[in-house]
CSV table of C-alpha atoms in Angstrom, one decimal:
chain,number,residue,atom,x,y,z
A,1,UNK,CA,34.9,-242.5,176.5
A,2,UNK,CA,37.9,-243.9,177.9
A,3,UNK,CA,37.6,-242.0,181.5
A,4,UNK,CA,33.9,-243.4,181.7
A,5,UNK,CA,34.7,-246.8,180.7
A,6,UNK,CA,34.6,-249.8,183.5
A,7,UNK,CA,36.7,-252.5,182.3
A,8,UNK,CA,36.0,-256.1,184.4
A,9,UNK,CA,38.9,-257.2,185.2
A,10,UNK,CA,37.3,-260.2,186.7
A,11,UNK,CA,34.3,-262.5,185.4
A,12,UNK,CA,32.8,-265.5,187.0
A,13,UNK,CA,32.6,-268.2,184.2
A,14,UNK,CA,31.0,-271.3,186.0
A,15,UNK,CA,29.4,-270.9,189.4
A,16,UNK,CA,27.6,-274.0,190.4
A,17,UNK,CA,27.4,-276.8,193.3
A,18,UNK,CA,31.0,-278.2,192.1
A,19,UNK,CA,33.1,-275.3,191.9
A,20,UNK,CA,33.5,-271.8,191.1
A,21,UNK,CA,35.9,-270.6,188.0
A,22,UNK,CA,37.1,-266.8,187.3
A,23,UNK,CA,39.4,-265.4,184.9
A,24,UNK,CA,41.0,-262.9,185.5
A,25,UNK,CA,42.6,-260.3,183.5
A,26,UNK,CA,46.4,-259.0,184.2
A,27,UNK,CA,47.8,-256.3,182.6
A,28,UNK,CA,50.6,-257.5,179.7
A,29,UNK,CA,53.2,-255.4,181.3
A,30,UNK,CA,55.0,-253.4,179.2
A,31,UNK,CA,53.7,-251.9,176.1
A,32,UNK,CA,55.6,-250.2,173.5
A,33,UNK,CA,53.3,-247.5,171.8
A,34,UNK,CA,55.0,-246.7,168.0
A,35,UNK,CA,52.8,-243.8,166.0
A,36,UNK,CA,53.2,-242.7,162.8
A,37,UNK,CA,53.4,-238.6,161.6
A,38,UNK,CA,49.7,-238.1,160.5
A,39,UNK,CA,48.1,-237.7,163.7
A,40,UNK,CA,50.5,-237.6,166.5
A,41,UNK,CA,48.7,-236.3,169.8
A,42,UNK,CA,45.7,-238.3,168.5
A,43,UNK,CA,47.5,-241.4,168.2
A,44,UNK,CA,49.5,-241.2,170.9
A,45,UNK,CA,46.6,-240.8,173.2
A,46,UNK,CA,44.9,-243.6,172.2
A,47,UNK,CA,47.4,-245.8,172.5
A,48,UNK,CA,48.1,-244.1,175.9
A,49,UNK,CA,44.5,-244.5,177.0
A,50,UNK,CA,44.0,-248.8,176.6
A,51,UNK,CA,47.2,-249.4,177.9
A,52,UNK,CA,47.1,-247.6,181.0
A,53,UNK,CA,43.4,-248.0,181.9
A,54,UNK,CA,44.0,-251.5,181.7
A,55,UNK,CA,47.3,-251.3,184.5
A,56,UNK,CA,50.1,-251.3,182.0
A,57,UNK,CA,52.9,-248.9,181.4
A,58,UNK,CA,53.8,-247.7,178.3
A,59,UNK,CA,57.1,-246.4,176.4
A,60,UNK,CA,55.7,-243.9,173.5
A,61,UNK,CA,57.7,-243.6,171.0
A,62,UNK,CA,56.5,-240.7,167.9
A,63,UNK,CA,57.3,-240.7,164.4
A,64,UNK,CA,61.1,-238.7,164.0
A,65,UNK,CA,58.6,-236.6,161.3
A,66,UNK,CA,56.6,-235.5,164.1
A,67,UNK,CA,57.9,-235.9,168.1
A,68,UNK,CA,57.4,-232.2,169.6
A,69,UNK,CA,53.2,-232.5,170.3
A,70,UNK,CA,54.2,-236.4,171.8
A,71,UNK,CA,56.8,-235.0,173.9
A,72,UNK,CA,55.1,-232.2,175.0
A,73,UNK,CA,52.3,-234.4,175.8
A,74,UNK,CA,54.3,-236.7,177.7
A,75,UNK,CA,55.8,-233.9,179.6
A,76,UNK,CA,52.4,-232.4,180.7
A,77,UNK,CA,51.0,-236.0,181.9
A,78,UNK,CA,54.0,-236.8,183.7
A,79,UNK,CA,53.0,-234.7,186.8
A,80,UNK,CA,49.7,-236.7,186.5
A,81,UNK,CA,51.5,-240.1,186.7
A,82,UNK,CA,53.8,-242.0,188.6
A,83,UNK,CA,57.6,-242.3,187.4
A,84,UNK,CA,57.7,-244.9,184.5
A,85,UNK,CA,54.1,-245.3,183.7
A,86,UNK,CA,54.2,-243.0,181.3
A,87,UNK,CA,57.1,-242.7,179.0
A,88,UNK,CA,57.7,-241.2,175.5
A,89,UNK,CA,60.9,-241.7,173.6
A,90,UNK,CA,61.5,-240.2,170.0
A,91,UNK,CA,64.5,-241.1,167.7
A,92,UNK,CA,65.0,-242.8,164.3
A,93,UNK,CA,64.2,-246.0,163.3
A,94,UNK,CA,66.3,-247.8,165.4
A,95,UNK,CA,64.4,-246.8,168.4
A,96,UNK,CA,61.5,-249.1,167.1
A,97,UNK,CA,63.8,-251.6,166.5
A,98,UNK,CA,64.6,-251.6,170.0
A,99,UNK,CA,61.5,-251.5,171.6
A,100,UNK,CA,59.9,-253.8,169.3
A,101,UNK,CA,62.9,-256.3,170.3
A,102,UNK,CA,63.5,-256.0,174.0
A,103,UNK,CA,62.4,-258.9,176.0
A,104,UNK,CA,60.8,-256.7,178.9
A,105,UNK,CA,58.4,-255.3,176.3
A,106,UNK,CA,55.4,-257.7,176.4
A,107,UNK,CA,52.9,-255.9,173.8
A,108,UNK,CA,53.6,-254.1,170.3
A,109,UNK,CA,51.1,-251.6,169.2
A,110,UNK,CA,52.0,-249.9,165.8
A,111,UNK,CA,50.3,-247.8,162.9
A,112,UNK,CA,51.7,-247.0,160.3
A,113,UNK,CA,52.7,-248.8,156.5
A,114,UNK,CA,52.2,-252.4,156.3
A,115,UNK,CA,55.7,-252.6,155.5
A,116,UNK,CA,57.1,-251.8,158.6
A,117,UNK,CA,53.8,-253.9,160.0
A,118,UNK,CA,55.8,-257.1,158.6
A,119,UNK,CA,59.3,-256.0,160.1
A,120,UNK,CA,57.6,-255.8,163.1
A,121,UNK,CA,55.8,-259.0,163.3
A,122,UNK,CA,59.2,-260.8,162.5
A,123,UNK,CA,61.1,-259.0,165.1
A,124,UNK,CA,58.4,-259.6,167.8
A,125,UNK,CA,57.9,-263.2,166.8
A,126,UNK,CA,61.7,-264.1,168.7
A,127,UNK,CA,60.0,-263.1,172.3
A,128,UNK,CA,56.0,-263.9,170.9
A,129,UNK,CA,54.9,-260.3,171.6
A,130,UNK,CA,51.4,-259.4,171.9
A,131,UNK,CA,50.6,-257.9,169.1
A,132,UNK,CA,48.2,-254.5,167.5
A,133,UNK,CA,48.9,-253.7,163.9
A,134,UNK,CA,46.8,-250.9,162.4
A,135,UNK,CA,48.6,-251.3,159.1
A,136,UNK,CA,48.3,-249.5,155.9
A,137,UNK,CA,45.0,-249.3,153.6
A,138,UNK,CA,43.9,-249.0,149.6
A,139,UNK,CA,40.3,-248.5,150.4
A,140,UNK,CA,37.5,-248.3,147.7
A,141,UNK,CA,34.5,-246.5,147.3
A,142,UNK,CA,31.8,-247.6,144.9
A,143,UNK,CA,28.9,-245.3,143.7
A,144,UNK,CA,25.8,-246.9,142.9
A,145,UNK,CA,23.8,-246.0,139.4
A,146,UNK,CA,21.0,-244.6,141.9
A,147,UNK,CA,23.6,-242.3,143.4
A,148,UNK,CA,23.4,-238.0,143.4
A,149,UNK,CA,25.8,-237.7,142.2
A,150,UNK,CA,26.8,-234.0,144.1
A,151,UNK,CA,25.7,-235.8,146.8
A,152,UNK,CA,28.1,-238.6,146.7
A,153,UNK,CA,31.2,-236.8,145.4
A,154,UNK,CA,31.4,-234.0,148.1
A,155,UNK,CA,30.9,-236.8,150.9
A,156,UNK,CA,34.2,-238.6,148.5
A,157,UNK,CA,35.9,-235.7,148.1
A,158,UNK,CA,36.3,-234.7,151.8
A,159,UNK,CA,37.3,-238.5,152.7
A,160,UNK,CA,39.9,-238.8,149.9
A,161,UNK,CA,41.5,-235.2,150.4
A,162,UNK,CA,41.3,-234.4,154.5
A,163,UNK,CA,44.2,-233.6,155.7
A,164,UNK,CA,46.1,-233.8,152.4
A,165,UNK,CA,45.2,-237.2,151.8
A,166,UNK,CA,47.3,-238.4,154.4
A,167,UNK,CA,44.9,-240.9,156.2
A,168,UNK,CA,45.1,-244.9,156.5
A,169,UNK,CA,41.5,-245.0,155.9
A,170,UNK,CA,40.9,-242.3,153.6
A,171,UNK,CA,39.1,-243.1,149.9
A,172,UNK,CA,41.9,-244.2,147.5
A,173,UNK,CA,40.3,-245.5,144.7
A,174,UNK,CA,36.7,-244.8,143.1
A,175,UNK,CA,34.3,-247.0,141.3
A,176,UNK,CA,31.7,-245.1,139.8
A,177,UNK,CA,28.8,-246.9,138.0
A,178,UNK,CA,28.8,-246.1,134.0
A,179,UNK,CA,26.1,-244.0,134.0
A,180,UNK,CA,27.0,-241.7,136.5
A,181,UNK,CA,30.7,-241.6,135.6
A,182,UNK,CA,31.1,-238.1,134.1
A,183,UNK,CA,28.5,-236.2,136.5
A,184,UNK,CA,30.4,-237.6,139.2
A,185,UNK,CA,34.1,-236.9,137.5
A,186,UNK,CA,32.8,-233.4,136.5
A,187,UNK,CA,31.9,-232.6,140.6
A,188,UNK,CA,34.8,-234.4,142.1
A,189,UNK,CA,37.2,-231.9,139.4
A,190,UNK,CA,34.9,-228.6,140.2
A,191,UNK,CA,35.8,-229.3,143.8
A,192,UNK,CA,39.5,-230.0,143.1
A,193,UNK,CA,39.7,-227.1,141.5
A,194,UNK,CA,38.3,-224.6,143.8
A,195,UNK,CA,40.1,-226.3,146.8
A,196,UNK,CA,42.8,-223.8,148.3
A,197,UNK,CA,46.1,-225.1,149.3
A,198,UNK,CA,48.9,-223.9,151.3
A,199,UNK,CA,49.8,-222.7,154.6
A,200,UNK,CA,47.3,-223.7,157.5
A,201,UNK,CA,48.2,-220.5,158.9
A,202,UNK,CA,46.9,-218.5,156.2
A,203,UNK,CA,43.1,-217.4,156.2
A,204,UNK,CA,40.8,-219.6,153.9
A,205,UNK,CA,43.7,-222.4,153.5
A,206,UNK,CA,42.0,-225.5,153.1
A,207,UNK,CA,44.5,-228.0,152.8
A,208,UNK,CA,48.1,-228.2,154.2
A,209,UNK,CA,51.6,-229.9,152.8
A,210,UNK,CA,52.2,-233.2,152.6
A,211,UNK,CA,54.3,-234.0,155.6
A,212,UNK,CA,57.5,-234.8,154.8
A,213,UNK,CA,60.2,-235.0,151.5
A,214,UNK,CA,60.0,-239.1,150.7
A,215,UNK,CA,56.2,-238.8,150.7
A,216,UNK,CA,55.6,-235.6,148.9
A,217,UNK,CA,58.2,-237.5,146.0
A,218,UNK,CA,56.4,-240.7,146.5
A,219,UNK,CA,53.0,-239.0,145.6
A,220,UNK,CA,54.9,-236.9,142.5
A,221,UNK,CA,56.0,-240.2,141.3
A,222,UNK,CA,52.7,-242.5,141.3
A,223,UNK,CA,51.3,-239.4,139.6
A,224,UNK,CA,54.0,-239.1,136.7
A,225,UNK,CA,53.7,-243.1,136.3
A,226,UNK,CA,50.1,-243.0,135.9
A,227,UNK,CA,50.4,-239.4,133.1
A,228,UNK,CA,53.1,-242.0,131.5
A,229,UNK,CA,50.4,-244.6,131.2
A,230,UNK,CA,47.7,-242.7,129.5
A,231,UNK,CA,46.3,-241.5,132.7
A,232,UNK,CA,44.0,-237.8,132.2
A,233,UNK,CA,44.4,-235.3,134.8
A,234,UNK,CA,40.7,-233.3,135.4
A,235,UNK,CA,43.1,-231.2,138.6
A,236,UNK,CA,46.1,-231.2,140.0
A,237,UNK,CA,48.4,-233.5,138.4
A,238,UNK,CA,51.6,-231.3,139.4
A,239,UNK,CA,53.5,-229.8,142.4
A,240,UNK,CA,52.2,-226.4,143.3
A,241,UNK,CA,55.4,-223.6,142.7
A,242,UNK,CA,54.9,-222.4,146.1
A,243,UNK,CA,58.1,-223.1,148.5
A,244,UNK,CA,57.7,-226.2,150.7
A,245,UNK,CA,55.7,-230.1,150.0
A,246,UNK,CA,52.4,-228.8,148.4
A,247,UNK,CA,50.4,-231.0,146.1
A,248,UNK,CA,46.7,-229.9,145.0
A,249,UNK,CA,44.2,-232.6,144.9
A,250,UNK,CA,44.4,-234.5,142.2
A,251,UNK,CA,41.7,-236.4,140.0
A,252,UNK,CA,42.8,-238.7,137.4
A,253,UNK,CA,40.8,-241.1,135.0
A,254,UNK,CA,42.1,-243.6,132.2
A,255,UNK,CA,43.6,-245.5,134.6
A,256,UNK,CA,42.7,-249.6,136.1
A,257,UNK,CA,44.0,-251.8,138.1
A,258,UNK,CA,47.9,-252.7,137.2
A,259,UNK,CA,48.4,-248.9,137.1
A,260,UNK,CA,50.6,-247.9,140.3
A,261,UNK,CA,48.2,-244.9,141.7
A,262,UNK,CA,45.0,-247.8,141.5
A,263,UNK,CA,47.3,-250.9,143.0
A,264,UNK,CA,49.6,-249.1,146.1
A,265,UNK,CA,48.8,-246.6,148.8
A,266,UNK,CA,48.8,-242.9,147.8
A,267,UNK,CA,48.8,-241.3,151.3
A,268,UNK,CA,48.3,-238.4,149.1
A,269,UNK,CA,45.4,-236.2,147.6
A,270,UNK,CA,45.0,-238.1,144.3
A,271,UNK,CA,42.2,-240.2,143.5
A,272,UNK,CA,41.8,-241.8,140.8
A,273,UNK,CA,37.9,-242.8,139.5
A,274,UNK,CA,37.3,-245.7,137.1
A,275,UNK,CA,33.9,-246.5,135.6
A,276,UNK,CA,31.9,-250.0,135.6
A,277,UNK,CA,29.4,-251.7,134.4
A,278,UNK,CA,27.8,-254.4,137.0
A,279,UNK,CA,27.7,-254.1,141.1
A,280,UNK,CA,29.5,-257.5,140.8
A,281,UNK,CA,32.5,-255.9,138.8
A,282,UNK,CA,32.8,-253.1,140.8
A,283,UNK,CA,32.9,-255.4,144.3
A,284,UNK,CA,35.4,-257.8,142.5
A,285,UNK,CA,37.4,-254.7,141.6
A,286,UNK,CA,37.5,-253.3,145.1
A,287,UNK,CA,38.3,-256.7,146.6
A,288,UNK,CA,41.1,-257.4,144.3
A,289,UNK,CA,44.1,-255.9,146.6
A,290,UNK,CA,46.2,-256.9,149.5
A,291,UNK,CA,45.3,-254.3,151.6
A,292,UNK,CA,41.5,-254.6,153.4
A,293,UNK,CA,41.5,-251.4,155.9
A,294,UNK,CA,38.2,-249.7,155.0
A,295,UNK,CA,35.5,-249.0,151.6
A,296,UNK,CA,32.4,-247.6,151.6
A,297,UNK,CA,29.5,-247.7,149.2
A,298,UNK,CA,27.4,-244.5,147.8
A,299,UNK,CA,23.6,-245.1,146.7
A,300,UNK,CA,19.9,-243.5,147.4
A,301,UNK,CA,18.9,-247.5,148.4
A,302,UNK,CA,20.3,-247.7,151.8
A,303,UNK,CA,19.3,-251.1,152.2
A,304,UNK,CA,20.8,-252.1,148.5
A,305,UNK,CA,23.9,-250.2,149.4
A,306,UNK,CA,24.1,-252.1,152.9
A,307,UNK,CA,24.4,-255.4,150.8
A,308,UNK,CA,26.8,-254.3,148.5
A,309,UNK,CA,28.6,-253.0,151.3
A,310,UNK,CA,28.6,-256.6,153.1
A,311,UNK,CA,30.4,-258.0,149.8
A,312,UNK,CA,33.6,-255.7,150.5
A,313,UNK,CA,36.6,-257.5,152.2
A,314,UNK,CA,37.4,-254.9,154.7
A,315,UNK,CA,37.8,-254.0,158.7
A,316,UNK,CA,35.4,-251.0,158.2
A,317,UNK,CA,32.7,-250.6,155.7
A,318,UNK,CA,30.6,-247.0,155.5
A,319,UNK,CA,27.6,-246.5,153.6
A,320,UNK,CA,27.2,-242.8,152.1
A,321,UNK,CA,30.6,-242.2,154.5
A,322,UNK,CA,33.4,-243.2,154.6
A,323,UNK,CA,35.8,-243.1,157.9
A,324,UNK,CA,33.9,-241.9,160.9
A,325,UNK,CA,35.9,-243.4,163.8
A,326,UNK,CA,34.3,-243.9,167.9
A,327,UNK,CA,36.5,-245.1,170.4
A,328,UNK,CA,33.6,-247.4,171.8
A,329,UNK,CA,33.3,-249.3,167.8
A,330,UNK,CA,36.5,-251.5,167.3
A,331,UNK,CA,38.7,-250.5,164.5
A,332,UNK,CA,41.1,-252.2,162.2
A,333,UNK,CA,42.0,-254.0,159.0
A,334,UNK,CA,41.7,-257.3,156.9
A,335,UNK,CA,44.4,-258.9,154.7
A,336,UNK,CA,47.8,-257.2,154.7
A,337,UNK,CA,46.0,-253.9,156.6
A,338,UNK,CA,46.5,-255.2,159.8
A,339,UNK,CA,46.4,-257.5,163.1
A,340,UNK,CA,43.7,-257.4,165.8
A,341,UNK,CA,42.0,-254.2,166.9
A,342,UNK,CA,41.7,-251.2,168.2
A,343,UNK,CA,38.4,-249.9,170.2
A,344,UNK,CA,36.1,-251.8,172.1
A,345,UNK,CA,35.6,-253.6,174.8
A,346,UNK,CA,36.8,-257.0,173.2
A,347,UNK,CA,39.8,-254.8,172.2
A,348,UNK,CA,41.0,-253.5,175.3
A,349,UNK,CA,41.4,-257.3,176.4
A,350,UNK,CA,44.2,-257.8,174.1
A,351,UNK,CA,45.9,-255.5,176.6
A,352,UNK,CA,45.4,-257.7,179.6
A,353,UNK,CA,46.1,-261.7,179.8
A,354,UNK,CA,43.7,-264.2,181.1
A,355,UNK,CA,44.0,-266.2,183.9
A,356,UNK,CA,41.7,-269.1,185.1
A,357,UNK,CA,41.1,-269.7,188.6
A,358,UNK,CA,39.1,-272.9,189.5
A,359,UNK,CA,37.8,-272.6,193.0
A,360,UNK,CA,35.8,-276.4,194.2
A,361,UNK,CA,33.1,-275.7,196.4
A,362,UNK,CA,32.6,-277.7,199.9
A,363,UNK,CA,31.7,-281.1,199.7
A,364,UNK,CA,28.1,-281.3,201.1
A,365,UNK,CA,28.4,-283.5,204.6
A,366,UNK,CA,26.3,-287.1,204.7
């Protein structure tokens, strides 16, 4: 997409007998690229791809969790690029600090928790830094009373447990109409349980560790708060006895909304499902959160599910899917999930500046 794409980098806004105007568009300068461990060679190429295409250069700079694939990445491009287009840093925390604070850095773009979303915006605030935040998500799903309900919790299942559940826009919280509850809860926990976990190296191994030590304990802990609170576990529920971060997916109900597991960010394979009893409940329920990344909504009515789907306060609303991605769609979040976008034509502007040009024409001769 990106290699085929012809950005204008010039556009003739008023061309008449008084004058002629064009804007312009100048690359920001530098950008500072900060990924986060989930998807590393993904991100980083993304991030690589607008801000070069559009005449920047770019310092990349990986999650510590995850640098080798950026490095490596940035070592193989760098006989493709001139010295200092291309540049990829790793380190700790402070690194981000740094680039998010030098004044020769004109352009911040960061994924990862909306936590570190906010330090960033503060930091970057002292030079006004352009800015992309793809921030942190709690999305919803909501299955209709018309849903199949095999139908709906295998499509669920695969968005709230790929890759471990580690994914800003996976399904983190399930609304399942009254009637449907228990057929749905009864597939969602037959899948669970005949998921494999463990090492991706292993044959049939469906699903991997959770990346790293804080987040496997973070996901152990929402879990244990929500068994404290009443919460029943269908599968999962506990660490797997195996050496290293493996968790099994996890389906809880008896749990609402004040309930840890229903109110933060998982970024782990637990969902937990909660029944209701009208479409407006459900939409209040999913709308109810600071976070507005992505939701989706599950029926046979495609057109009903459509309008329910239009009620949801989110970046990115799927119906009967949940988190398909293109590079030509822009992407990003609502509320405390982010700020501006990524993808798209529009997008790619916000790594260029505009500049107007007013040209006046010849005065005609008496």
């Amino acid at each position: 997409h990106f290699a085929n794409f012809e950005f204008k980098f010039e556009t003739v806004l008023v061309d008449n007998q008084k004058e002629r105007v064009v804007q312009r568009r100048t690359p920001v300068g530098v950008v500072a690229g900060i990924t986060p461990w989930n998807f590393p060679p993904l991100m980083a190429a993304w991030k690589m791809a607008e801000a070069l295409m559009t005449g920047n250069t770019i310092v990349l700079k990986p999650s510590p969790y995850t640098p080798l694939s950026t490095l490596l990445l940035g070592e193989v491009l760098s006989k493709t690029f001139p010295p200092g287009v291309l540049n990829v840093v790793s380190g700790g925390n402070d690194v981000g600090q740094w680039l998010t604070e030098h004044e020769d850095v004109a352009k911040i773009s960061f994924t990862g928790s909306t936590r570190t979303g906010k330090d960033i915006q503060a930091a970057a605030s002292t030079t006004l830094k352009h800015l992309t935040l793809e921030l942190g998500g709690n999305d919803a799903a909501i299955v209709l009373e018309d849903a199949d309900p095999k139908v709906a919790a295998r499509g669920i299942f695969n968005q709230a447990m790929g890759n471990s559940g580690q994914i800003c826009i996976a399904v983190k919280r399930l609304y399942v109409h009254e009637n449907k509850f228990d057929a749905v809860v009864e597939q969602l926990t037959g899948l669970a349980r005949q998921a494999r976990v463990g090492d991706g190296f292993d044959e049939g191994v469906q699903y991997g560790p959770i990346n790293n030590k804080m987040q496997f304990d973070r996901v152990n802990e929402l879990v244990e708060d929500a068994k404290a609170k009443g919460a029943h576990v269908h599968a999962g529920g506990a660490p797997l006895s195996a050496e290293g971060y493996f968790y099994p997916p996890t389906i809880l109900t008896g749990v609402q909304e004040g309930t840890r597991i229903v109110d933060e960010e998982q970024f782990g394979p637990v969902l937990p499902v909660m029944p209701y009893k009208t479409v407006e409940e459900a939409v209040s329920r999913a709308n109810a959160t600071n976070f507005g990344l992505g939701g989706s909504v599950w029926g046979s009515d495609v057109e009903k599910a459509s309008e329910v789907a239009s009620l949801l306060e989110c970046g990115s609303v799927w119906v009967n899917s949940h988190g398909s991605l293109t590079p030509d769609v822009p992407f990003g979040g609502l509320k405390e999930s982010g700020v501006g976008r990524q993808f798209g034509e529009g997008t790619i502007e916000g790594y260029t500046q505009a500049k107007i040009i007013r040209i006046p024409k010849p005065r005609s001769k008496m």
